[in-house]
Short mmCIF file of N, CA and C and ligand atoms in Angstrom, two decimals:
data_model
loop_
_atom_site.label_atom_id
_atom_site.label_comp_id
_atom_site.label_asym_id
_atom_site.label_seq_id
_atom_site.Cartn_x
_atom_site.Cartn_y
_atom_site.Cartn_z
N UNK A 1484 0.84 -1.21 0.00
CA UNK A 1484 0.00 0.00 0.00
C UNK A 1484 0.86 1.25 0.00
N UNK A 1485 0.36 1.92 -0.73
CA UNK A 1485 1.25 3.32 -0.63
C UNK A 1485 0.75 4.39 0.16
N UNK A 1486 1.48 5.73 0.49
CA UNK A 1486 1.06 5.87 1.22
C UNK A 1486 -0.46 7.39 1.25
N UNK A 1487 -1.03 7.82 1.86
CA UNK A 1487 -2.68 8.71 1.05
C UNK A 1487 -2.33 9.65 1.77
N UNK A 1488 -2.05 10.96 0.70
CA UNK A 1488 -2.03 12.18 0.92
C UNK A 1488 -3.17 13.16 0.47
N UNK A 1489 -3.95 13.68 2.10
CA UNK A 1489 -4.74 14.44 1.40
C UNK A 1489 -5.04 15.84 1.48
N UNK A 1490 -5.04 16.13 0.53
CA UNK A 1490 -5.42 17.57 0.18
C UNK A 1490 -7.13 18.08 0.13
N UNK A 1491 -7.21 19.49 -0.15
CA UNK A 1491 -8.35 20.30 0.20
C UNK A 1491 -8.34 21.66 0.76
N UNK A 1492 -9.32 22.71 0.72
CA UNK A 1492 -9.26 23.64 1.25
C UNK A 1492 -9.44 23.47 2.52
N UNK A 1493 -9.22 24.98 3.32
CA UNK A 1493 -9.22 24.51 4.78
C UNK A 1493 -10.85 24.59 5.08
N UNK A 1494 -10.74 23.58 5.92
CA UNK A 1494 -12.16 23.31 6.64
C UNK A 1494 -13.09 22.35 5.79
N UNK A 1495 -12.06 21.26 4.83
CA UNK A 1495 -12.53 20.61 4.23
C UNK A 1495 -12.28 18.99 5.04
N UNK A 1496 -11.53 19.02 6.32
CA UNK A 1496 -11.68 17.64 7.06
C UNK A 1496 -11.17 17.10 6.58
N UNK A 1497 -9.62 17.50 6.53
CA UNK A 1497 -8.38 16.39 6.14
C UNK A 1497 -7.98 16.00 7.44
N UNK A 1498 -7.74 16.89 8.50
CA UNK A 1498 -7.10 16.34 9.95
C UNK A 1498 -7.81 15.36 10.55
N UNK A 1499 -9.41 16.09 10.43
CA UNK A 1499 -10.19 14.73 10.95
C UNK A 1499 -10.43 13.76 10.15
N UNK A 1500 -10.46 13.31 8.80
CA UNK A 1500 -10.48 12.43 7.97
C UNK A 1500 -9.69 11.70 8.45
N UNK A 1501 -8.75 11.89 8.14
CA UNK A 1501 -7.37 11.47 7.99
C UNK A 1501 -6.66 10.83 9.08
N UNK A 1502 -7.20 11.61 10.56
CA UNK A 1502 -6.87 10.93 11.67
C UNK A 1502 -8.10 9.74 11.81
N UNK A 1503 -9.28 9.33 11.28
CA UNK A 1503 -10.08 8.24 11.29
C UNK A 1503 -9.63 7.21 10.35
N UNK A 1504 -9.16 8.05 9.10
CA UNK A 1504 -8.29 6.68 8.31
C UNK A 1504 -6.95 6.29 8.90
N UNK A 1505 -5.94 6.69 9.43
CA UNK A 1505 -5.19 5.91 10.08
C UNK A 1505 -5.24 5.30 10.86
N UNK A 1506 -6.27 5.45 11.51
CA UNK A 1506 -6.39 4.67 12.96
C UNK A 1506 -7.41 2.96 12.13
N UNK A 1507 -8.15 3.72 11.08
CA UNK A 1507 -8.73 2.72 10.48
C UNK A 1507 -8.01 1.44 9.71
N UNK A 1508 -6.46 2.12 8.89
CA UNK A 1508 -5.50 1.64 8.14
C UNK A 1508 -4.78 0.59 9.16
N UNK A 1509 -4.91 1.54 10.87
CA UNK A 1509 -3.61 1.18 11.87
C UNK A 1509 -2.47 1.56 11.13
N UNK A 1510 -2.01 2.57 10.62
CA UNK A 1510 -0.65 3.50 9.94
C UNK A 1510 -0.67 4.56 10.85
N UNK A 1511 0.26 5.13 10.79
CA UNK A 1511 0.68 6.70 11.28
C UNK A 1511 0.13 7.92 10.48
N UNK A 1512 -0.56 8.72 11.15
CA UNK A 1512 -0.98 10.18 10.27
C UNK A 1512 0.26 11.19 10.82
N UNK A 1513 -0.05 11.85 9.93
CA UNK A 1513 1.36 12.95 9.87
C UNK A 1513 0.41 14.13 9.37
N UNK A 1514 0.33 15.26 10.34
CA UNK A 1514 -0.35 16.48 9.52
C UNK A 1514 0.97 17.58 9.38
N UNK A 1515 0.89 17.94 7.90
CA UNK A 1515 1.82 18.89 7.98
C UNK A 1515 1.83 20.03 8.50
N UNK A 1516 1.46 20.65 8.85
CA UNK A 1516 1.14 21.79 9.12
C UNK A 1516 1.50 21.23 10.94
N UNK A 1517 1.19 20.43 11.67
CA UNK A 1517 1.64 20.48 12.72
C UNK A 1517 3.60 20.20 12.52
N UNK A 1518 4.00 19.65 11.27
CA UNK A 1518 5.29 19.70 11.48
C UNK A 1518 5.76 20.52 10.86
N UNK A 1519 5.54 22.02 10.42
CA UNK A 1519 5.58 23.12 9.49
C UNK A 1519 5.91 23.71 11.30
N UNK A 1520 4.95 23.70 11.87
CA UNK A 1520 4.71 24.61 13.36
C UNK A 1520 6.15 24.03 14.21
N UNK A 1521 6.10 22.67 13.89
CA UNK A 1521 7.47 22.12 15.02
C UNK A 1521 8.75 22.63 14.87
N UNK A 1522 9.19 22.59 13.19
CA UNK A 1522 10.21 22.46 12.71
C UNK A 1522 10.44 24.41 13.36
N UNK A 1523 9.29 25.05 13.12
CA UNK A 1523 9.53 26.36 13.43
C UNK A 1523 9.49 26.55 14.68
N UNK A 1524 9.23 26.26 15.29
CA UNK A 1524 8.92 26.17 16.88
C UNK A 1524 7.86 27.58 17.36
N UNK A 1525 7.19 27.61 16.40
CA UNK A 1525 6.27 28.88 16.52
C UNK A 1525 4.81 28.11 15.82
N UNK A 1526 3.70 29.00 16.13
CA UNK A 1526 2.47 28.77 15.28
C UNK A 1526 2.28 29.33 13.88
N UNK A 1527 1.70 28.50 13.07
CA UNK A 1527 1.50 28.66 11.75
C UNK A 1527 0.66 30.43 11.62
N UNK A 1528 0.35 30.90 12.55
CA UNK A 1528 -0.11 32.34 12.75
C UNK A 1528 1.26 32.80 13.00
N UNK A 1529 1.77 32.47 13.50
CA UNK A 1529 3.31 33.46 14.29
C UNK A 1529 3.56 33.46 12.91
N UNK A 1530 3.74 32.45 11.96
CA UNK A 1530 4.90 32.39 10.87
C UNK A 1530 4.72 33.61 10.32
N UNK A 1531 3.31 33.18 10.14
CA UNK A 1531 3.00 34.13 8.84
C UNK A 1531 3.01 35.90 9.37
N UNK A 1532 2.55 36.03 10.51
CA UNK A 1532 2.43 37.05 11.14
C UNK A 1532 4.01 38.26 11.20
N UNK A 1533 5.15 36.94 11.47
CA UNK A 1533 6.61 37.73 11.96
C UNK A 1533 7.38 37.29 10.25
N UNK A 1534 6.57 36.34 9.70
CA UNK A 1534 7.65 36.27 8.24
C UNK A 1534 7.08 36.32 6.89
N UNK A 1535 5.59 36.76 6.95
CA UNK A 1535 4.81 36.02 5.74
C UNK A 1535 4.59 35.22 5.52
N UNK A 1536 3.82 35.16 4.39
CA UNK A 1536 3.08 33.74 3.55
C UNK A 1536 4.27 33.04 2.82
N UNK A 1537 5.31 34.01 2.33
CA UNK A 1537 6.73 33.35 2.09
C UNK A 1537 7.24 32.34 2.22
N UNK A 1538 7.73 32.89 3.46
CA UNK A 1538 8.39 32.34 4.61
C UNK A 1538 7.93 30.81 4.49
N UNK A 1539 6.03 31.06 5.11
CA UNK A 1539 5.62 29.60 5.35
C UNK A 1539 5.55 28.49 4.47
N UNK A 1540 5.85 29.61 2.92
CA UNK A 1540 5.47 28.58 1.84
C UNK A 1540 7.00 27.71 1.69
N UNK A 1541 7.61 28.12 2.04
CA UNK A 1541 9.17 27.94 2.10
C UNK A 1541 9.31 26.54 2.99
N UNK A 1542 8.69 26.87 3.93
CA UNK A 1542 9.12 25.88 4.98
C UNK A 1542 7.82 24.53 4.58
N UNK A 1543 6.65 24.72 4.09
CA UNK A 1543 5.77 23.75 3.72
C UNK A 1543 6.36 22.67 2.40
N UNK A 1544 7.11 23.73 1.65
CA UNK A 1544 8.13 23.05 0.41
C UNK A 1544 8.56 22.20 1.12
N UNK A 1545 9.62 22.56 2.10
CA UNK A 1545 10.56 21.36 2.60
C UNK A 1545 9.79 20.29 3.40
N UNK A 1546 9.15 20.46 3.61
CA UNK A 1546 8.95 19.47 4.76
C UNK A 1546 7.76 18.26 3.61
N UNK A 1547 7.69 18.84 2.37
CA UNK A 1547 7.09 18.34 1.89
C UNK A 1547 7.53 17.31 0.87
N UNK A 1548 8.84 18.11 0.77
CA UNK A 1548 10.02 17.28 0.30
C UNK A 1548 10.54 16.14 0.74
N UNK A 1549 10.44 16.12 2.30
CA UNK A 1549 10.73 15.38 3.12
C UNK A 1549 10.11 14.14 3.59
N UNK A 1550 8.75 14.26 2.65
CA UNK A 1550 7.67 13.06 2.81
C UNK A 1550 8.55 11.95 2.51
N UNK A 1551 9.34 10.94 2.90
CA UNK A 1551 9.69 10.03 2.89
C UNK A 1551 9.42 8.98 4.14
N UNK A 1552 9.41 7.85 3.70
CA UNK A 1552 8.76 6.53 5.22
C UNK A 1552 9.12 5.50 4.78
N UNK A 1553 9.52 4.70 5.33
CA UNK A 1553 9.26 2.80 5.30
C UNK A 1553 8.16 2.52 5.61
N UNK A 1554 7.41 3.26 6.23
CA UNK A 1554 6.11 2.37 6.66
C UNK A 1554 4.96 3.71 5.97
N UNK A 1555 3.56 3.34 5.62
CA UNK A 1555 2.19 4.03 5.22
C UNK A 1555 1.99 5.25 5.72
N UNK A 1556 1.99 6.21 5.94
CA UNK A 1556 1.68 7.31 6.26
C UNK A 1556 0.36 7.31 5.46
N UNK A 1557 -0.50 8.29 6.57
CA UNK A 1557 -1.46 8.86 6.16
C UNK A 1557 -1.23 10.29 6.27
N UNK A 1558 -1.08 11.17 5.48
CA UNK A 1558 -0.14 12.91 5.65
C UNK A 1558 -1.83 13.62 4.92
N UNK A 1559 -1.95 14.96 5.93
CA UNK A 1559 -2.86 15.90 5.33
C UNK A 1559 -1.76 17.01 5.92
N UNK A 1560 -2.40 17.72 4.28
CA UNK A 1560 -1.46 18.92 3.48
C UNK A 1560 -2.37 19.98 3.94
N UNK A 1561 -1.20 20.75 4.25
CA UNK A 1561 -2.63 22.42 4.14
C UNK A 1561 -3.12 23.21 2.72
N UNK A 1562 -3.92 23.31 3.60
CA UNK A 1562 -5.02 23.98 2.14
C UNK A 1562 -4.00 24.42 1.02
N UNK A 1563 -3.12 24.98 1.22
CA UNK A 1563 -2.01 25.88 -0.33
C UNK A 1563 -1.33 24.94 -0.74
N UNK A 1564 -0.98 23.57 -0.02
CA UNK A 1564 0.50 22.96 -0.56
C UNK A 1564 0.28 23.34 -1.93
N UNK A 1565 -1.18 22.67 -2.33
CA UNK A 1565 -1.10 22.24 -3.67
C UNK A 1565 -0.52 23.50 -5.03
N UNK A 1566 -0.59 24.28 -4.60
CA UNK A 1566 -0.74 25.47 -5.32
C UNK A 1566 1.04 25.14 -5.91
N UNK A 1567 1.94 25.07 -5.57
CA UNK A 1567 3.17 24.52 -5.63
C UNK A 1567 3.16 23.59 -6.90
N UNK A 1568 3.51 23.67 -8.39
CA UNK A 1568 3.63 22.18 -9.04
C UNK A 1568 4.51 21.52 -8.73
N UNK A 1569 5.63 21.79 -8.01
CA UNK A 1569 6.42 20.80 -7.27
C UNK A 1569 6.39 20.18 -5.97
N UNK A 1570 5.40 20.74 -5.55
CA UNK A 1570 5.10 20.14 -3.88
C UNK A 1570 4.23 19.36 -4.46
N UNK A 1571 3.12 19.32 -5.72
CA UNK A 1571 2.35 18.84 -6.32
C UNK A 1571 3.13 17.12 -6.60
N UNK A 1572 4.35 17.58 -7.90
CA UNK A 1572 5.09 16.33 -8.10
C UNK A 1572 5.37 15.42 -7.49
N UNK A 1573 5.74 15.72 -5.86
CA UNK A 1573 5.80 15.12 -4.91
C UNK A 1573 5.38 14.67 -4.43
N UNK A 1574 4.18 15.06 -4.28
CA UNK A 1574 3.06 14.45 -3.44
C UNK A 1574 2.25 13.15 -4.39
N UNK A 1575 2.56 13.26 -5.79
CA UNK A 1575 2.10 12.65 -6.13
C UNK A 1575 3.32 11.24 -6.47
N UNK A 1576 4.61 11.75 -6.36
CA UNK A 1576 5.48 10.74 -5.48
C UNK A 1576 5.37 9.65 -4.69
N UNK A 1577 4.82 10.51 -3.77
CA UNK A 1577 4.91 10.15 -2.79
C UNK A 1577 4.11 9.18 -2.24
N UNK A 1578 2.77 9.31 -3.23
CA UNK A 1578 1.68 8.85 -2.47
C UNK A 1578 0.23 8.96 -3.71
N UNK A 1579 -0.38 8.08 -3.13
CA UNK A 1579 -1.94 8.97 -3.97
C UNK A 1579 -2.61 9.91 -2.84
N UNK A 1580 -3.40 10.76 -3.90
CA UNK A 1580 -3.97 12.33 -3.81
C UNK A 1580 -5.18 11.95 -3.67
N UNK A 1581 -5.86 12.05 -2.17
CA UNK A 1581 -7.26 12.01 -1.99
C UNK A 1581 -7.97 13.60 -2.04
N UNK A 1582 -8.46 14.34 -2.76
CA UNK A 1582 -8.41 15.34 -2.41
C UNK A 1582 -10.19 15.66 -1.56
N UNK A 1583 -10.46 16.56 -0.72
CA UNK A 1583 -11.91 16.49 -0.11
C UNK A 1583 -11.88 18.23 -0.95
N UNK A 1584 -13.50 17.96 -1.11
CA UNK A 1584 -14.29 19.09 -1.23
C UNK A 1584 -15.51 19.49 -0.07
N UNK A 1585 -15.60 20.93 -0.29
CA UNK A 1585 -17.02 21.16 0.34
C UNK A 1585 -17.48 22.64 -0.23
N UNK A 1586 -18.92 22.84 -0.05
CA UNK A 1586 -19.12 24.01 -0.78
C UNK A 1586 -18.33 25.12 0.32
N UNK A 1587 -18.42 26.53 -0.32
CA UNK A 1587 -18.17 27.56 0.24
C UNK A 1587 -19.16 27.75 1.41
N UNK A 1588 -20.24 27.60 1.21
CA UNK A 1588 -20.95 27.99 2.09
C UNK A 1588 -20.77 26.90 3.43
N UNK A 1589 -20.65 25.76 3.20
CA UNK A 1589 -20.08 24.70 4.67
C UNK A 1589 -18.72 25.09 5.06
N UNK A 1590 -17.74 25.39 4.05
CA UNK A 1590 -16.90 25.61 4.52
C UNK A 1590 -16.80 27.08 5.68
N UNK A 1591 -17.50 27.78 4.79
CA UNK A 1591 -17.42 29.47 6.10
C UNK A 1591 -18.42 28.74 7.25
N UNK A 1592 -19.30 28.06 7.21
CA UNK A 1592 -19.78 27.48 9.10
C UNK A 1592 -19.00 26.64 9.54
N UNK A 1593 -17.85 26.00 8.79
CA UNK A 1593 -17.17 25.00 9.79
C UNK A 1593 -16.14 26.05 10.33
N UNK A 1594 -15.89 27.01 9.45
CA UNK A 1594 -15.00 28.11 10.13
C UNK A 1594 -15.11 29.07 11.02
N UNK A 1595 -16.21 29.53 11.46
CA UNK A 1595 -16.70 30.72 11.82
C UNK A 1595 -16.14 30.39 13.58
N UNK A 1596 -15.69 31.40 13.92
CA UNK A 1596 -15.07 31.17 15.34
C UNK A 1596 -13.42 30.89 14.99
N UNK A 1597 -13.02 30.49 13.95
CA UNK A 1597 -12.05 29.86 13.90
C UNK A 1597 -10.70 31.22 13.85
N UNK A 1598 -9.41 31.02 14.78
CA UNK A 1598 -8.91 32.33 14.65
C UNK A 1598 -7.38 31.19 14.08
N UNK A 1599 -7.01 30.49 13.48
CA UNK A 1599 -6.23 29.68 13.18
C UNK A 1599 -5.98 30.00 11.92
N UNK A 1600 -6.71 30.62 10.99
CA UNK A 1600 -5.88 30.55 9.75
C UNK A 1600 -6.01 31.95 8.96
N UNK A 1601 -4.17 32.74 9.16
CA UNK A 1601 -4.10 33.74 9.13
C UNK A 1601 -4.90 34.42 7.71
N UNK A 1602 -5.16 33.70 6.40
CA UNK A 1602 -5.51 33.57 5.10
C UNK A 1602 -7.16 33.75 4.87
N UNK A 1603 -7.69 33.89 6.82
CA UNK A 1603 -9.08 34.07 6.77
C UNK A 1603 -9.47 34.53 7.82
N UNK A 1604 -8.34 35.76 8.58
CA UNK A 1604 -8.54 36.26 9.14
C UNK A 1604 -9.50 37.30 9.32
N UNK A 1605 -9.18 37.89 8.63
CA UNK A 1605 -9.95 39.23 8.44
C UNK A 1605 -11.52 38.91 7.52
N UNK A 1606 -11.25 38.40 6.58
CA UNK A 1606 -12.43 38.15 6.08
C UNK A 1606 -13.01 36.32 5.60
N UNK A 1607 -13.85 36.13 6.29
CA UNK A 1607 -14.67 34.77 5.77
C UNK A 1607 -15.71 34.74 5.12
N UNK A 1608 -15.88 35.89 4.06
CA UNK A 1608 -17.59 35.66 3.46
C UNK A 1608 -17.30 34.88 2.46
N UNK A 1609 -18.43 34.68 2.07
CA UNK A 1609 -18.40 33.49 0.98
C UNK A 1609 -18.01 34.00 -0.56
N UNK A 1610 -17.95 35.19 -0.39
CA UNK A 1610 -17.16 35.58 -1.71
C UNK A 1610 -15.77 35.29 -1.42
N UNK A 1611 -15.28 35.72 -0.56
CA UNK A 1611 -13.42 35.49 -0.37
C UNK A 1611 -13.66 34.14 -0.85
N UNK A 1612 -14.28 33.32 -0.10
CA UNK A 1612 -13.73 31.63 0.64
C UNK A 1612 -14.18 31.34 -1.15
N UNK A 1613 -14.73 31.89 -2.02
CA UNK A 1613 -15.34 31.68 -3.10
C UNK A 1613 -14.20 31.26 -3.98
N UNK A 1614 -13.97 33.04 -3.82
CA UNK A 1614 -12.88 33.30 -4.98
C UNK A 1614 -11.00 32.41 -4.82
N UNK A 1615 -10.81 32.49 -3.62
CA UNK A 1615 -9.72 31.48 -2.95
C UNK A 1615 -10.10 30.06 -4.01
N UNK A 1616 -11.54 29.32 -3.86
CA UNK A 1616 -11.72 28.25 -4.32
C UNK A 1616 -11.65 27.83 -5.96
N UNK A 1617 -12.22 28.86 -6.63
CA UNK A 1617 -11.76 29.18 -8.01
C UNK A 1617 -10.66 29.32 -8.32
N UNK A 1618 -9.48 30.10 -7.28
CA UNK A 1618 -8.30 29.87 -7.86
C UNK A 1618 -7.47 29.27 -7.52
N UNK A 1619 -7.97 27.99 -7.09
CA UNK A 1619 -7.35 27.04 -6.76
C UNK A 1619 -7.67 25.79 -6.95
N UNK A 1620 -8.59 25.75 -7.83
CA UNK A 1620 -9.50 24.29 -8.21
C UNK A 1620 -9.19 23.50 -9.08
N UNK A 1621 -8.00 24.38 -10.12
CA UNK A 1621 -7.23 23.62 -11.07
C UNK A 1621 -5.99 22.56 -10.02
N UNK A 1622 -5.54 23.11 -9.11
CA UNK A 1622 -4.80 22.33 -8.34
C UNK A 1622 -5.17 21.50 -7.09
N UNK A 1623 -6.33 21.62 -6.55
CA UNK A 1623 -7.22 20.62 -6.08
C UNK A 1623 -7.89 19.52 -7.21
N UNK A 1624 -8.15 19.82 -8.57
CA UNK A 1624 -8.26 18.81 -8.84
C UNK A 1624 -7.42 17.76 -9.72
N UNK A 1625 -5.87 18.44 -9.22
CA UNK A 1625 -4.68 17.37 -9.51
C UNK A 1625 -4.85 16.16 -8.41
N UNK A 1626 -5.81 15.41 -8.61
CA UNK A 1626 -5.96 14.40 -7.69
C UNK A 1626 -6.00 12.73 -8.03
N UNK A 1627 -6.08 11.74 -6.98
CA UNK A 1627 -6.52 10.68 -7.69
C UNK A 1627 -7.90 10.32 -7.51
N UNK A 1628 -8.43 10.82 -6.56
CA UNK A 1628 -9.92 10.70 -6.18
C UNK A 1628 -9.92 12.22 -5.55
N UNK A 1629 -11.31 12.76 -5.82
CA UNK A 1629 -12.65 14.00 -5.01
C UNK A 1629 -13.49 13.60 -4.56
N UNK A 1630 -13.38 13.91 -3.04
CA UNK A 1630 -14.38 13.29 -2.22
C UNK A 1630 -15.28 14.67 -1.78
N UNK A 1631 -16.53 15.07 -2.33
CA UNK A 1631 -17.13 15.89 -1.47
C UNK A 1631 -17.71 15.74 -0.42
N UNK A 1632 -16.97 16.39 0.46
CA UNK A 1632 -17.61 16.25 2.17
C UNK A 1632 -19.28 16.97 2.93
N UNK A 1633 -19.34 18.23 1.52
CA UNK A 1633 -20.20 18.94 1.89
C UNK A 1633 -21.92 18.55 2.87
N UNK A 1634 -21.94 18.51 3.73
CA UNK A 1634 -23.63 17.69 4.52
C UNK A 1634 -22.91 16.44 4.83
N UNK A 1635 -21.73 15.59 5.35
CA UNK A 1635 -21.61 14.42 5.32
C UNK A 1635 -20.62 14.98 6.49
N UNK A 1636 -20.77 13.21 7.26
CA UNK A 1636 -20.16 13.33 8.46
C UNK A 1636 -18.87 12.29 8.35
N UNK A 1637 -17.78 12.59 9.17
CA UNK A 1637 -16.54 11.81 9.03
C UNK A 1637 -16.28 10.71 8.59
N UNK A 1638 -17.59 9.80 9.29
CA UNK A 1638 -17.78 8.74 8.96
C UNK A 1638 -18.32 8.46 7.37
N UNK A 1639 -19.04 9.16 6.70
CA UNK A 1639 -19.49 8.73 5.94
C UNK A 1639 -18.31 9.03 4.72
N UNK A 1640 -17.10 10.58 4.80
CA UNK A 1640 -16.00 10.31 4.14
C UNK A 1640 -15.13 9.22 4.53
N UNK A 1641 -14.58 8.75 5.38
CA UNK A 1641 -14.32 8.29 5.76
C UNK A 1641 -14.85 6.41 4.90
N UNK A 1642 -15.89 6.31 4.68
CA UNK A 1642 -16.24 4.94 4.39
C UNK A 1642 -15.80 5.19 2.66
N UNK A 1643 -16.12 6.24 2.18
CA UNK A 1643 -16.04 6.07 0.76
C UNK A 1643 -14.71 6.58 0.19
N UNK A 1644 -13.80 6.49 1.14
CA UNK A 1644 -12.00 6.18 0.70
C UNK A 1644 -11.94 5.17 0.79
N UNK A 1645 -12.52 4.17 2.10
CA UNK A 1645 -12.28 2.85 2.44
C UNK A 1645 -12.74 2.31 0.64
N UNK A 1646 -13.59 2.17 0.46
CA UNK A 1646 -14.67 1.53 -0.59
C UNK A 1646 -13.49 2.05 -1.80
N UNK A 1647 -13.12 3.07 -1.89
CA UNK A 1647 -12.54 3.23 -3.13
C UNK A 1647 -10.70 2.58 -3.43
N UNK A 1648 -10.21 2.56 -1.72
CA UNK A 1648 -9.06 2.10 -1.87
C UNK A 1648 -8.97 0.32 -1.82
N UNK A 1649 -10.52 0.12 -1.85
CA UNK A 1649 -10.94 -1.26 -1.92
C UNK A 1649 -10.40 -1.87 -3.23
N UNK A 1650 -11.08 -0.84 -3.51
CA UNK A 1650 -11.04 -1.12 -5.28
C UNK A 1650 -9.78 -0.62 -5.93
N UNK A 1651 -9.12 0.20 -5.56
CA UNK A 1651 -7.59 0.07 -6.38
C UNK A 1651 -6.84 -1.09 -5.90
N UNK A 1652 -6.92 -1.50 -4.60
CA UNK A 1652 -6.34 -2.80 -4.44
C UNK A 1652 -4.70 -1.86 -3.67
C1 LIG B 1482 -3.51 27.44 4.28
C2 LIG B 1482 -4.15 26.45 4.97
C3 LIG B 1482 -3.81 26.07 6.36
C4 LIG B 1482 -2.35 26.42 6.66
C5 LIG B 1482 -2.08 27.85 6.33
C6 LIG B 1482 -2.36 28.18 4.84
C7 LIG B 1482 -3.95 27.76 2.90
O1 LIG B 1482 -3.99 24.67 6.54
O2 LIG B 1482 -1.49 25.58 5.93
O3 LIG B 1482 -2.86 28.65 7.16
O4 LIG B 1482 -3.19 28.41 2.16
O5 LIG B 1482 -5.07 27.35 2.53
P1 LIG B 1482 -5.45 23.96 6.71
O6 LIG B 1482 -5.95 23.70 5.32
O7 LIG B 1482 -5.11 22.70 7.41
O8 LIG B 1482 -6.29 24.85 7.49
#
């Protein structure tokens, strides 16, 4: 088995996906973005806050580079890796590309309260979270499977990776 990297915008339920498929696989999940925060020893807000979006995109490259294992990883990417065609190449290296969807409009209620992602700070209407999604949909759908999450609960993404990685074997 190789190992499932997944991508999506934020608040599309890769951390929680992803931590139900490993535990489901019994593999290790790896979220990047918590090892983007380690390697820096600051929060993914600090980064961006004291170095830019730069900076963070800099440090998401490497560590993305770094996707290497002997054993299955289950790795969720933050919302931009993809934007990268070489963090792209890699990932598809590395692994197959589950990517999740959800509309704009689920996505701004799974967010609302949320002070974690500097890229939606200031504004969450559904035009931003819109227009973000349009320009970025050519590289969300560099995938091997789209799972829309939109009205569906963990479990029910969650069953229809199972069902599909059934079937690639
Ligand atoms: C980002 C998404 C975030 C995080 C950073 C930038 C993006 O990850 O990597 O704030 O560009 O969409 P999540 O998708 O896990 O929230």
């Amino acid at each position: 088995m190789k190992n499932i990297i997944l991508t999506g915008f934020m608040g599309t339920g890769k951390s929680s996906v992803g931590k139900a498929l490993a535990k489901q696989l019994g593999c290790r999940f790896a979220d990047l973005d918590e090892l983007i925060a380690a390697k820096a020893g600051v929060t993914i807000r600090e980064i961006f806050e004291h170095h830019g979006e730069s900076r963070f995109r800099e440090l998401e490259a490497d560590i993305i580079a770094g996707i290497e294992s002997d054993e299955v990883l289950v790795v969720s990417t933050g919302g931009g890796a993809v934007i990268s065609p070489d963090n792209r190449r890699r990932m598809h290296q590395a692994g197959r590309i589950v990517n999740l969807t959800a509309s704009a409009e689920a996505i701004q209620e799974r967010l609302i309260g949320d002070g974690t992602r500097p890229l939606l700070k200031d504004d969450k209407s559904i035009d931003k979270i819109a227009a973000m999604l349009a320009e970025r949909e050519p590289f969300y759908a560099d995938a091997d499977i789209r799972i829309d999450t939109t009205g569906k609960k963990i479990e029910d993404v969650l069953d229809e990776i199972l069902v599909w990685l059934k079937k690639e074997g």
